[in-house]
Amino acid sequence: MFSDLERLRPMDSIARGPRSLAILNKLADVCGDSILDVTRDGITIRITLKAGCLRKALETIYSEHDLYFRTLTASDERREEGVYKLYYVLGIDSEGTNLVIEVPVPEAVEIYTASDLFRASDWYELEAHDLFGIRFNGRTLRRLVLPEDWPEDLHPLRKDVSVEELRELYQPQMISRVVTELGVEEVVRIPIGPYHPALHEPEYFELYVRGEKVVDARYIGFMVHRGIEKLAESMKYDQVPFLAERICGICGFVHSTSYVQAVEDALNIEVPERAEFIRSIVLEVERLHSHLLWLGVALHLLGYDTGFMHAWRIREKIMVLAELLTGSRKTYGIALVGGVKKDIAQDTVSKVKETLDRLKREYREFVDVATSVPQVRARLTGTGILPRGEARAYSLVGPTVRGSGLARDVRKDYTYAAYHYVSFNVPVYTEGDNLARTLVRVDEVFESISILEQLIDMLPSGPIMVESWETQPMKLGIGSVEAPRGEVIHVVVTGHYSPYRWRVRAPTYQNLQAVPIMLKGVDLADAPLTIASIDPCFSCTDRATIINLRSGSVKTVPIEIISRRGSGRG
């Protein structure tokens, strides 16, 4: 389609700046007739490309210094177009441009892997294979999100597989065995574990140690796949935000907001300004309580429990603030497509300002002491190092990437809601160690308080919801929010009454792949904090299997016991 110079000219009008123009021209040079379409809508440039040229296209652009692998979404569009689709969502940070490479994948056609180019794509490809059966050659395919005993040809996100069929078709092997051996017709399944019934987000790390040094690490996750993306396909558009908000018990509002933004992007819905301000205010409140929660947990792991208690004491004021603004301390339930469902009353504004004043004063006193405790600084400094090059190669996000010297923050790079009305700094540290990631969060609390003060002062009048909006099927939308842990990104392909395809990517998904790099060479006592330093989105980072490479011994111990070795209390 773009095989001659005459037809390349439209690239000038499609590009959003010199960086996107250079990338588009490179793609045109290497793929020519394999480019089926190029369009632009807002900040998103969409390139439809034949599968045969995908590898060459990605090889051509992966070394672009400011290109960021944001997410990969697979979709079963065989009923509409007779193919599966892959949507590679890349970001040009310096230009704030989304670059979506859309690849139609006919049945039985294999796609060449990009995991050796964009390391972040490794899990995305495995997930697309598990859930849709799309095959990637040039790499080893293994299970990622589905259990090992899942039926080989059952791919749950295909449109011809219903939730009811999944329930009938798949029974874990253990259940089948119990039914056979016990001779009973019905078995009540009570999931316990894999570690402890009190922990609701299981994870598993294997640490390979030589003496007290970690020499390698392996992460095994995805033990609970909740199937919410499939569930959303049977829900109405305005029911999904309440499901989305339950993805995370700490920062769920980032998910409901990202989802509604993706739908609004797909359907070109213009949200009232006051609603954009309210969304930004609640998002910053959520960042405050999440960062205070993390600081408390980190200090507890370091054996400084006085700091832990003060962090959570101050956090309580933020929970009160959330209740003032939304009516709930957590799980706010106010995000809807086209706006928000709860306004901020005038008498609430003055209470919010008073709370922020006290919060800022008490937080300053707390961090001045906590960050100067010699034992705390000694345990954080020079441990869990993540080099800048690795952070970039894995397309990491949030305080994790900003602690390694990259100023990636979608509030600035791909601005949304009311963030373009306020001024704020993006804290960046270059050391890449646990202290750098801690200080990023410490500074971000002050920035969030400042953002809240500005937003409250500038809160405009007007409606908080659009009067009406209409659906259009098969429209692509992207919504992203800078969550406390880093960018959350949702991709939506619209249906008539429900999302046709909804893809959620949380920041932990992006950051976890780099944790084994951070663990190599750390003392065993510093491993728990190093894992926690990415603020992983599971609350049960409390057990580990330790494999001693010298003796071959294997033992499982609570992570808290390991961390106390470094504080002289173990």
Coordinates of C-alpha atoms in Angstrom, one line a residue:
M1 CA 0.0 0.0 0.0
F2 CA 2.8 2.4 0.8
S3 CA 5.3 1.0 -1.7
D4 CA 6.1 4.3 -3.5
L5 CA 7.1 7.7 -2.3
E6 CA 3.9 9.3 -3.5
R7 CA 1.9 7.2 -1.1
L8 CA 4.3 7.8 1.8
R9 CA 3.3 11.5 1.9
P10 CA 0.3 11.0 4.2
M11 CA 2.7 10.0 7.0
D12 CA 3.5 13.7 7.5
S13 CA -0.1 14.4 8.4
I14 CA -0.6 11.3 10.5
A15 CA 2.6 11.8 12.6
R16 CA 2.3 13.8 15.9
G17 CA 5.8 15.0 15.8
P18 CA 9.3 14.3 14.5
R19 CA 9.7 11.1 16.6
S20 CA 6.5 9.4 15.3
L21 CA 7.3 10.6 11.8
A22 CA 10.7 9.0 11.9
I23 CA 9.3 5.7 13.2
L24 CA 6.4 5.7 10.6
N25 CA 8.9 6.3 7.8
K26 CA 11.1 3.4 9.0
L27 CA 8.1 1.1 9.1
A28 CA 7.1 2.2 5.6
D29 CA 10.6 1.5 4.3
V30 CA 10.7 -2.1 5.6
C31 CA 7.1 -3.2 5.3
G32 CA 5.8 -1.3 2.2
D33 CA 2.9 -3.3 0.8
S34 CA 2.5 -5.2 4.1
I35 CA 1.1 -2.0 5.7
L36 CA -2.7 -2.3 5.3
D37 CA -3.7 1.0 6.9
V38 CA -2.5 3.9 8.9
T39 CA -4.8 6.2 10.9
R40 CA -4.6 8.7 13.8
D41 CA -7.2 9.4 16.4
G42 CA -6.2 11.9 19.1
I43 CA -2.8 10.8 20.5
T44 CA -3.1 7.3 19.0
I45 CA -1.6 6.3 15.7
R46 CA -2.8 2.9 14.5
I47 CA -0.9 0.9 11.9
T48 CA -2.5 -2.3 10.5
L49 CA 0.2 -4.6 9.4
K50 CA 0.3 -8.1 7.8
A51 CA 1.6 -10.8 10.2
G52 CA 4.5 -11.6 7.9
C53 CA 6.1 -8.2 8.4
L54 CA 5.6 -7.9 12.2
R55 CA 9.0 -9.2 13.2
K56 CA 10.8 -7.0 10.7
A57 CA 8.9 -4.0 11.8
L58 CA 9.6 -4.6 15.5
E59 CA 13.3 -5.3 14.7
T60 CA 13.4 -1.9 12.9
I61 CA 12.0 0.2 15.7
Y62 CA 12.8 -1.6 19.0
S63 CA 16.1 0.3 19.5
E64 CA 14.4 3.7 19.4
H65 CA 15.5 5.2 22.7
D66 CA 12.2 6.5 23.9
L67 CA 9.9 3.7 22.7
Y68 CA 8.1 1.9 25.5
F69 CA 6.3 -1.5 25.3
R70 CA 3.1 -0.7 27.1
T71 CA 0.9 -3.7 26.5
L72 CA -0.1 -6.4 24.0
T73 CA -3.8 -7.3 23.6
A74 CA -5.0 -10.4 21.8
S75 CA -8.6 -10.5 20.6
D76 CA -10.7 -13.2 18.9
E77 CA -12.4 -11.4 16.0
R78 CA -13.1 -14.4 13.9
R79 CA -16.9 -13.8 13.9
E80 CA -16.4 -10.2 12.6
E81 CA -13.3 -10.5 10.4
G82 CA -12.4 -14.1 10.3
V83 CA -9.1 -13.6 12.2
Y84 CA -7.6 -13.1 15.6
K85 CA -6.0 -9.8 16.2
L86 CA -2.9 -8.7 18.1
Y87 CA -2.7 -5.1 19.3
Y88 CA 0.9 -4.1 20.2
V89 CA 0.5 -0.8 22.2
L90 CA 3.8 1.1 22.2
G91 CA 4.4 4.5 23.6
I92 CA 6.6 7.3 22.4
D93 CA 7.2 8.9 25.8
S94 CA 8.9 12.1 24.6
E95 CA 5.9 12.9 22.3
G96 CA 3.1 11.4 24.4
T97 CA 2.0 9.3 21.4
N98 CA 0.4 5.8 21.4
L99 CA 1.7 3.7 18.6
V100 CA -0.7 0.7 18.1
I101 CA 0.4 -2.0 15.7
E102 CA -2.6 -4.0 14.8
V103 CA -1.9 -7.5 13.3
P104 CA -4.6 -9.7 11.9
V105 CA -3.7 -13.3 12.6
P106 CA -5.5 -16.0 10.5
E107 CA -6.2 -19.3 12.0
A108 CA -3.1 -21.6 12.2
V109 CA -0.7 -18.8 11.3
E110 CA 2.2 -18.5 13.7
I111 CA 3.7 -15.2 14.8
Y112 CA 7.4 -14.7 15.2
T113 CA 8.3 -13.8 18.8
A114 CA 9.3 -10.3 19.9
S115 CA 10.4 -11.4 23.3
D116 CA 14.1 -11.2 22.4
L117 CA 13.6 -7.6 21.3
F118 CA 11.1 -6.2 23.8
R119 CA 11.7 -8.4 26.9
A120 CA 8.4 -7.2 28.4
S121 CA 6.6 -9.0 25.6
D122 CA 7.6 -12.5 27.0
W123 CA 4.6 -12.8 29.4
Y124 CA 2.2 -11.2 26.9
E125 CA 2.9 -13.8 24.3
L126 CA 2.6 -16.7 26.7
E127 CA -0.8 -15.2 27.9
A128 CA -2.0 -14.9 24.3
H129 CA -1.1 -18.5 23.7
D130 CA -2.8 -19.7 26.9
L131 CA -6.0 -17.7 26.5
F132 CA -6.4 -17.6 22.7
G133 CA -4.2 -20.4 21.3
I134 CA -2.1 -18.0 19.2
R135 CA 1.3 -19.6 18.6
F136 CA 4.6 -17.7 18.6
N137 CA 7.6 -19.4 16.9
G138 CA 11.2 -18.8 17.7
R139 CA 10.6 -19.4 21.4
T140 CA 9.6 -22.0 24.0
L141 CA 5.9 -21.8 24.8
R142 CA 4.8 -22.9 28.3
R143 CA 1.9 -22.3 30.6
L144 CA 1.7 -18.8 32.2
V145 CA -1.8 -18.0 33.5
L146 CA -3.5 -21.4 33.1
P147 CA -2.6 -24.4 35.4
E148 CA -0.5 -27.2 34.0
D149 CA -3.4 -29.7 33.9
W150 CA -5.6 -27.4 31.8
P151 CA -7.0 -29.1 28.7
E152 CA -4.6 -28.5 25.8
D153 CA -7.1 -27.2 23.2
L154 CA -9.3 -25.2 25.6
H155 CA -8.5 -21.5 25.2
P156 CA -11.0 -19.6 27.5
L157 CA -11.0 -16.2 25.9
R158 CA -12.1 -17.4 22.5
K159 CA -15.6 -16.3 21.6
D160 CA -16.8 -19.8 21.0
V161 CA -16.1 -20.8 24.6
S162 CA -18.7 -19.7 27.1
V163 CA -18.3 -19.4 30.9
E164 CA -20.9 -22.2 31.3
E165 CA -18.9 -24.5 29.0
L166 CA -15.7 -23.7 30.9
R167 CA -17.3 -24.8 34.1
E168 CA -18.5 -28.1 32.6
L169 CA -15.3 -28.8 30.6
Y170 CA -12.7 -28.1 33.2
Q171 CA -12.4 -29.8 36.5
P172 CA -9.0 -29.8 38.2
Q173 CA -7.4 -33.2 38.2
M174 CA -7.5 -33.3 42.0
I175 CA -11.3 -32.9 42.0
S176 CA -11.7 -35.7 39.5
R177 CA -9.5 -38.0 41.6
V178 CA -11.4 -37.3 44.7
V179 CA -14.7 -37.9 43.0
T180 CA -13.4 -41.3 41.7
E181 CA -11.7 -42.4 44.9
L182 CA -14.3 -41.3 47.3
G183 CA -17.2 -42.5 45.1
V184 CA -19.2 -39.3 45.7
E185 CA -21.2 -37.4 43.1
E186 CA -20.6 -33.9 44.4
V187 CA -17.6 -32.4 46.0
V188 CA -17.5 -28.9 47.6
R189 CA -14.2 -27.3 46.5
I190 CA -12.7 -25.1 49.2
P191 CA -9.5 -23.4 47.8
I192 CA -6.9 -23.1 50.5
G193 CA -3.5 -21.8 49.6
P194 CA -1.2 -22.3 47.9
Y195 CA 0.2 -21.1 51.2
H196 CA -2.2 -19.8 53.8
P197 CA -5.9 -19.2 54.0
A198 CA -5.5 -15.7 55.3
L199 CA -3.5 -14.6 52.3
H200 CA -5.6 -13.5 49.3
E201 CA -2.9 -13.0 46.6
P202 CA -0.5 -15.9 46.5
E203 CA 2.9 -15.7 45.0
Y204 CA 6.0 -17.8 45.1
F205 CA 9.6 -17.1 44.8
E206 CA 12.5 -19.5 44.8
L207 CA 15.8 -18.0 46.0
Y208 CA 19.0 -19.8 45.1
V209 CA 21.6 -19.0 47.7
R210 CA 25.2 -19.6 48.2
G211 CA 25.9 -18.9 51.9
E212 CA 23.9 -15.8 52.6
K213 CA 24.1 -14.4 49.0
V214 CA 21.3 -14.8 46.6
V215 CA 22.8 -16.0 43.2
D216 CA 19.5 -16.4 41.3
A217 CA 15.8 -16.3 41.7
R218 CA 12.7 -17.6 40.0
Y219 CA 9.2 -16.3 40.2
I220 CA 6.0 -18.4 39.8
G221 CA 2.7 -16.6 39.8
F222 CA -0.7 -16.6 38.2
M223 CA -2.0 -19.1 40.7
V224 CA -5.4 -17.4 40.8
H225 CA -6.8 -16.4 37.4
R226 CA -10.1 -14.7 38.1
G227 CA -11.4 -14.6 34.6
I228 CA -12.8 -11.0 34.9
E229 CA -12.0 -10.1 31.3
K230 CA -14.3 -12.9 30.2
L231 CA -16.9 -12.0 32.8
A232 CA -17.0 -8.4 31.5
E233 CA -18.1 -9.6 28.1
S234 CA -21.4 -10.5 29.6
M235 CA -21.9 -7.2 31.6
K236 CA -23.2 -3.8 30.6
Y237 CA -20.7 -1.0 30.1
D238 CA -21.6 0.7 33.3
Q239 CA -21.5 -2.5 35.4
V240 CA -17.9 -3.1 34.5
P241 CA -16.3 -0.2 36.5
F242 CA -17.5 -1.9 39.7
L243 CA -15.9 -5.1 38.6
A244 CA -12.7 -3.3 37.6
E245 CA -12.4 -1.5 40.9
R246 CA -12.2 -4.9 42.6
I247 CA -9.0 -5.9 40.7
C248 CA -7.0 -4.4 43.6
G249 CA -8.0 -3.9 47.2
I250 CA -5.5 -1.0 47.6
C251 CA -5.7 1.1 44.4
G252 CA -8.9 -0.1 42.7
F253 CA -10.0 3.3 41.5
V254 CA -7.1 3.4 39.0
H255 CA -8.7 0.4 37.3
S256 CA -12.2 1.7 37.2
T257 CA -10.9 5.0 35.9
S258 CA -8.7 3.4 33.3
Y259 CA -11.6 1.3 32.0
V260 CA -14.0 4.2 31.7
Q261 CA -11.2 6.3 30.0
A262 CA -10.7 3.4 27.4
V263 CA -14.4 3.3 26.6
E264 CA -14.6 7.1 26.4
D265 CA -11.5 7.1 24.1
A266 CA -13.1 4.5 21.8
L267 CA -16.5 6.3 21.6
N268 CA -15.1 9.8 21.6
I269 CA -17.1 10.8 24.7
E270 CA -16.2 14.2 26.1
V271 CA -16.2 14.1 29.9
P272 CA -17.3 17.2 31.8
E273 CA -14.4 19.2 33.3
R274 CA -15.6 19.0 36.9
A275 CA -15.8 15.2 36.6
E276 CA -12.1 15.1 35.3
F277 CA -11.1 17.1 38.4
I278 CA -12.9 14.8 40.8
R279 CA -11.3 11.7 39.2
S280 CA -7.9 13.3 39.6
I281 CA -8.5 14.2 43.2
V282 CA -9.6 10.7 44.1
L283 CA -6.7 9.2 42.2
E284 CA -4.2 11.3 44.2
V285 CA -5.9 10.4 47.5
E286 CA -5.4 6.8 46.5
R287 CA -1.7 7.4 45.8
L288 CA -1.3 8.9 49.2
H289 CA -2.8 6.0 51.1
S290 CA -1.0 3.5 49.0
H291 CA 2.5 5.1 49.5
L292 CA 1.9 5.5 53.2
L293 CA 0.9 1.8 53.4
W294 CA 4.0 0.8 51.5
L295 CA 6.3 2.9 53.7
G296 CA 4.9 1.3 56.8
V297 CA 5.3 -2.2 55.4
A298 CA 8.9 -1.4 54.3
L299 CA 9.9 -0.1 57.7
H300 CA 8.3 -3.2 59.4
L301 CA 10.4 -5.4 57.1
L302 CA 13.5 -3.4 58.2
G303 CA 12.7 -4.0 61.9
Y304 CA 11.7 -0.3 62.5
D305 CA 8.2 -0.9 63.9
T306 CA 7.9 2.6 65.4
G307 CA 8.1 4.0 61.9
F308 CA 5.6 1.4 60.6
M309 CA 3.1 2.5 63.3
H310 CA 3.6 6.2 62.6
A311 CA 3.2 5.7 58.8
W312 CA -0.1 3.9 59.3
R313 CA -1.3 6.5 61.9
I314 CA -0.8 9.2 59.3
R315 CA -2.4 7.1 56.7
E316 CA -5.6 7.0 58.7
K317 CA -6.1 10.7 58.0
I318 CA -6.0 9.9 54.3
M319 CA -8.7 7.2 54.8
V320 CA -10.9 9.8 56.5
L321 CA -10.2 12.1 53.5
A322 CA -11.4 9.4 51.1
E323 CA -14.6 8.9 53.1
L324 CA -15.2 12.7 53.0
L325 CA -14.9 12.8 49.2
T326 CA -16.5 9.6 48.2
G327 CA -18.5 8.2 51.1
S328 CA -16.2 5.2 51.4
R329 CA -12.8 4.6 52.9
K330 CA -12.0 2.2 50.1
T331 CA -13.6 0.9 46.9
Y332 CA -15.2 4.2 46.1
G333 CA -17.5 3.2 43.3
I334 CA -17.9 6.6 41.7
A335 CA -16.4 6.1 38.2
L336 CA -18.8 5.8 35.3
V337 CA -18.5 6.0 31.6
G338 CA -19.0 9.7 30.8
G339 CA -18.2 11.1 34.3
V340 CA -18.5 10.3 38.0
K341 CA -21.6 9.6 40.1
K342 CA -20.7 11.6 43.2
D343 CA -20.0 15.3 43.4
I344 CA -17.9 17.2 46.0
A345 CA -20.0 19.5 48.2
Q346 CA -18.7 23.0 49.0
D347 CA -18.5 22.3 52.8
T348 CA -16.3 19.3 52.1
V349 CA -13.7 21.5 50.4
S350 CA -12.8 23.3 53.5
K351 CA -12.5 20.0 55.5
V352 CA -10.3 18.6 52.8
K353 CA -8.0 21.6 53.0
E354 CA -7.7 21.4 56.8
T355 CA -6.9 17.6 56.6
L356 CA -4.2 18.2 53.9
D357 CA -2.5 20.9 56.1
R358 CA -2.3 18.5 59.1
L359 CA -1.2 15.7 56.9
K360 CA 1.6 17.6 55.3
R361 CA 3.0 18.8 58.7
E362 CA 2.9 15.3 60.3
Y363 CA 4.3 13.6 57.2
R364 CA 7.2 15.9 57.1
E365 CA 8.1 15.2 60.7
F366 CA 7.7 11.5 60.2
V367 CA 9.9 11.1 57.0
D368 CA 12.6 13.4 58.4
V369 CA 13.1 10.9 61.3
A370 CA 12.4 7.6 59.4
T371 CA 14.8 8.3 56.5
S372 CA 17.6 9.3 58.8
V373 CA 17.6 6.2 61.0
P374 CA 21.1 4.7 60.4
Q375 CA 19.9 1.1 60.3
V376 CA 17.2 2.0 57.8
R377 CA 19.5 3.8 55.4
A378 CA 22.2 1.1 55.7
R379 CA 19.8 -1.7 54.7
L380 CA 18.3 0.4 51.8
T381 CA 21.6 1.8 50.3
G382 CA 23.2 -0.3 47.6
T383 CA 20.8 -3.2 47.8
G384 CA 18.4 -4.6 45.1
I385 CA 20.1 -2.6 42.3
L386 CA 18.2 -2.3 39.0
P387 CA 20.4 -0.7 36.3
R388 CA 18.8 1.9 34.1
G389 CA 19.4 -0.2 30.9
E390 CA 17.5 -3.2 32.4
A391 CA 14.7 -0.9 33.5
R392 CA 14.4 0.3 30.0
A393 CA 14.7 -3.1 28.4
Y394 CA 11.8 -4.5 30.4
S395 CA 9.7 -1.3 29.9
L396 CA 9.2 -0.9 33.6
V397 CA 6.9 1.6 35.2
G398 CA 6.2 3.7 38.3
P399 CA 8.6 4.3 41.2
T400 CA 10.5 1.2 40.1
V401 CA 11.6 2.8 36.8
R402 CA 12.0 6.3 38.3
G403 CA 14.4 4.9 40.9
S404 CA 16.6 3.8 38.0
G405 CA 16.8 7.2 36.4
L406 CA 13.9 7.2 33.9
A407 CA 11.3 9.9 34.3
R408 CA 8.3 7.8 33.0
D409 CA 5.0 9.0 34.4
V410 CA 1.8 8.9 32.3
R411 CA 0.4 11.9 34.1
K412 CA 3.0 13.9 32.2
D413 CA 3.8 11.8 29.2
Y414 CA 0.2 10.9 28.1
T415 CA -1.7 13.4 30.3
Y416 CA -5.3 12.7 31.1
A417 CA -8.2 13.8 33.4
A418 CA -7.2 17.2 35.0
Y419 CA -3.4 16.7 35.3
H420 CA -2.7 19.2 32.6
Y421 CA -4.1 22.0 34.8
V422 CA -1.6 21.5 37.6
S423 CA 2.2 21.8 38.0
F424 CA 4.2 19.0 39.7
N425 CA 7.6 17.4 39.6
V426 CA 8.3 13.8 38.8
P427 CA 10.8 12.6 41.4
V428 CA 13.7 10.6 39.8
Y429 CA 16.7 9.0 41.4
T430 CA 19.5 7.4 39.5
E431 CA 21.1 4.9 41.9
G432 CA 18.6 2.1 41.1
D433 CA 18.7 0.6 44.6
N434 CA 16.1 0.1 47.3
L435 CA 16.8 3.5 48.8
A436 CA 16.2 5.2 45.4
R437 CA 12.8 3.5 45.0
T438 CA 11.9 4.5 48.6
L439 CA 12.9 8.1 48.2
V440 CA 10.8 8.3 45.0
R441 CA 7.7 7.4 47.0
V442 CA 8.6 9.7 49.8
D443 CA 8.9 12.6 47.5
E444 CA 5.8 11.7 45.6
V445 CA 3.7 12.0 48.7
F446 CA 4.6 15.7 48.9
E447 CA 3.9 16.1 45.2
S448 CA 0.5 14.5 45.6
I449 CA -0.4 16.8 48.4
S450 CA 0.5 19.8 46.3
I451 CA -1.5 18.4 43.3
L452 CA -4.5 18.0 45.6
E453 CA -4.2 21.5 46.9
Q454 CA -4.1 22.9 43.4
L455 CA -7.1 20.7 42.2
I456 CA -9.3 21.7 45.1
D457 CA -8.5 25.4 44.6
M458 CA -9.3 25.2 40.9
L459 CA -12.3 22.8 41.1
P460 CA -14.7 24.2 38.4
S461 CA -18.4 24.2 38.5
G462 CA -20.7 22.4 36.1
P463 CA -22.1 18.9 35.5
I464 CA -20.4 15.7 36.5
M465 CA -21.9 13.4 33.8
V466 CA -22.5 13.6 30.1
E467 CA -26.2 13.6 29.3
S468 CA -26.0 10.6 27.1
W469 CA -23.7 8.5 24.9
E470 CA -24.1 5.9 22.3
T471 CA -22.1 2.7 21.5
Q472 CA -20.5 1.8 18.3
P473 CA -19.1 -1.7 17.8
M474 CA -15.5 -2.7 17.1
K475 CA -13.9 0.6 18.2
L476 CA -10.5 0.5 19.9
G477 CA -9.9 2.6 23.0
I478 CA -7.0 3.0 25.4
G479 CA -7.2 4.2 29.0
S480 CA -4.2 4.6 31.2
V481 CA -3.6 6.0 34.7
E482 CA -0.4 6.5 36.7
A483 CA -1.2 4.3 39.6
P484 CA 0.9 4.3 42.8
R485 CA 2.8 1.3 41.5
G486 CA 3.1 2.6 37.9
E487 CA 1.0 2.8 34.8
V488 CA -2.2 0.8 34.7
I489 CA -3.4 0.4 31.1
H490 CA -6.7 -0.9 29.8
V491 CA -7.5 -1.7 26.2
V492 CA -11.2 -2.0 25.1
V493 CA -12.7 -3.1 21.8
T494 CA -16.3 -2.1 22.0
G495 CA -19.3 -4.3 21.4
H496 CA -23.0 -3.4 21.1
Y497 CA -24.0 -3.5 24.7
S498 CA -20.8 -4.8 26.5
P499 CA -17.1 -4.6 25.9
Y500 CA -16.2 -7.0 23.0
R501 CA -12.7 -7.4 24.5
W502 CA -11.3 -5.8 27.6
R503 CA -7.6 -6.2 28.4
V504 CA -6.2 -5.1 31.8
R505 CA -2.5 -4.7 32.4
A506 CA -1.5 -3.8 36.0
P507 CA 1.9 -2.3 36.8
T508 CA 3.0 -5.4 38.8
Y509 CA 2.7 -7.5 35.6
Q510 CA 5.2 -5.2 34.0
N511 CA 7.6 -4.9 36.9
L512 CA 7.7 -8.5 38.3
Q513 CA 9.8 -9.8 35.4
A514 CA 12.7 -7.6 36.6
V515 CA 12.7 -8.7 40.2
P516 CA 15.1 -11.7 39.7
I517 CA 17.7 -9.2 38.3
M518 CA 17.3 -7.0 41.4
L519 CA 17.7 -10.1 43.7
K520 CA 21.0 -11.3 42.2
G521 CA 23.8 -10.6 44.6
V522 CA 21.8 -9.3 47.6
D523 CA 22.1 -10.7 51.1
L524 CA 19.3 -13.1 51.9
A525 CA 18.2 -10.7 54.6
D526 CA 17.6 -8.0 52.0
A527 CA 15.6 -10.2 49.6
P528 CA 12.2 -9.5 51.2
L529 CA 12.6 -5.8 51.0
T530 CA 14.0 -6.0 47.4
I531 CA 10.9 -7.9 46.4
A532 CA 8.6 -5.5 48.2
S533 CA 10.5 -2.5 46.7
I534 CA 8.4 -2.8 43.5
D535 CA 5.3 -2.6 45.7
P536 CA 4.0 -5.8 44.2
C537 CA 0.2 -6.1 43.9
F538 CA -0.1 -9.1 46.2
S539 CA -0.3 -8.7 49.9
C540 CA 1.2 -12.1 50.9
T541 CA 4.9 -11.7 50.2
D542 CA 5.7 -13.6 53.3
R543 CA 7.1 -17.0 52.3
A544 CA 10.0 -18.2 50.3
T545 CA 11.7 -21.4 49.4
I546 CA 15.4 -21.2 49.9
I547 CA 17.6 -23.6 47.9
N548 CA 21.2 -23.9 49.2
L549 CA 23.3 -24.6 46.1
R550 CA 26.2 -25.9 48.3
S551 CA 24.3 -28.5 50.3
G552 CA 21.3 -28.9 48.1
S553 CA 19.0 -28.4 51.0
V554 CA 15.5 -26.9 50.5
K555 CA 13.4 -25.2 53.2
T556 CA 10.4 -22.9 53.3
V557 CA 10.4 -20.1 55.9
P558 CA 8.4 -17.0 56.5
I559 CA 9.9 -13.9 54.8
E560 CA 9.6 -11.9 58.0
I561 CA 12.1 -14.2 59.7
I562 CA 14.5 -13.7 56.8
S563 CA 14.3 -10.0 56.9
R564 CA 14.9 -9.8 60.6
R565 CA 18.4 -11.4 60.0
G566 CA 19.5 -8.0 58.8
S567 CA 18.2 -6.1 61.8
G568 CA 19.8 -8.2 64.4
R569 CA 16.5 -9.5 65.7
G570 CA 16.3 -12.8 63.9

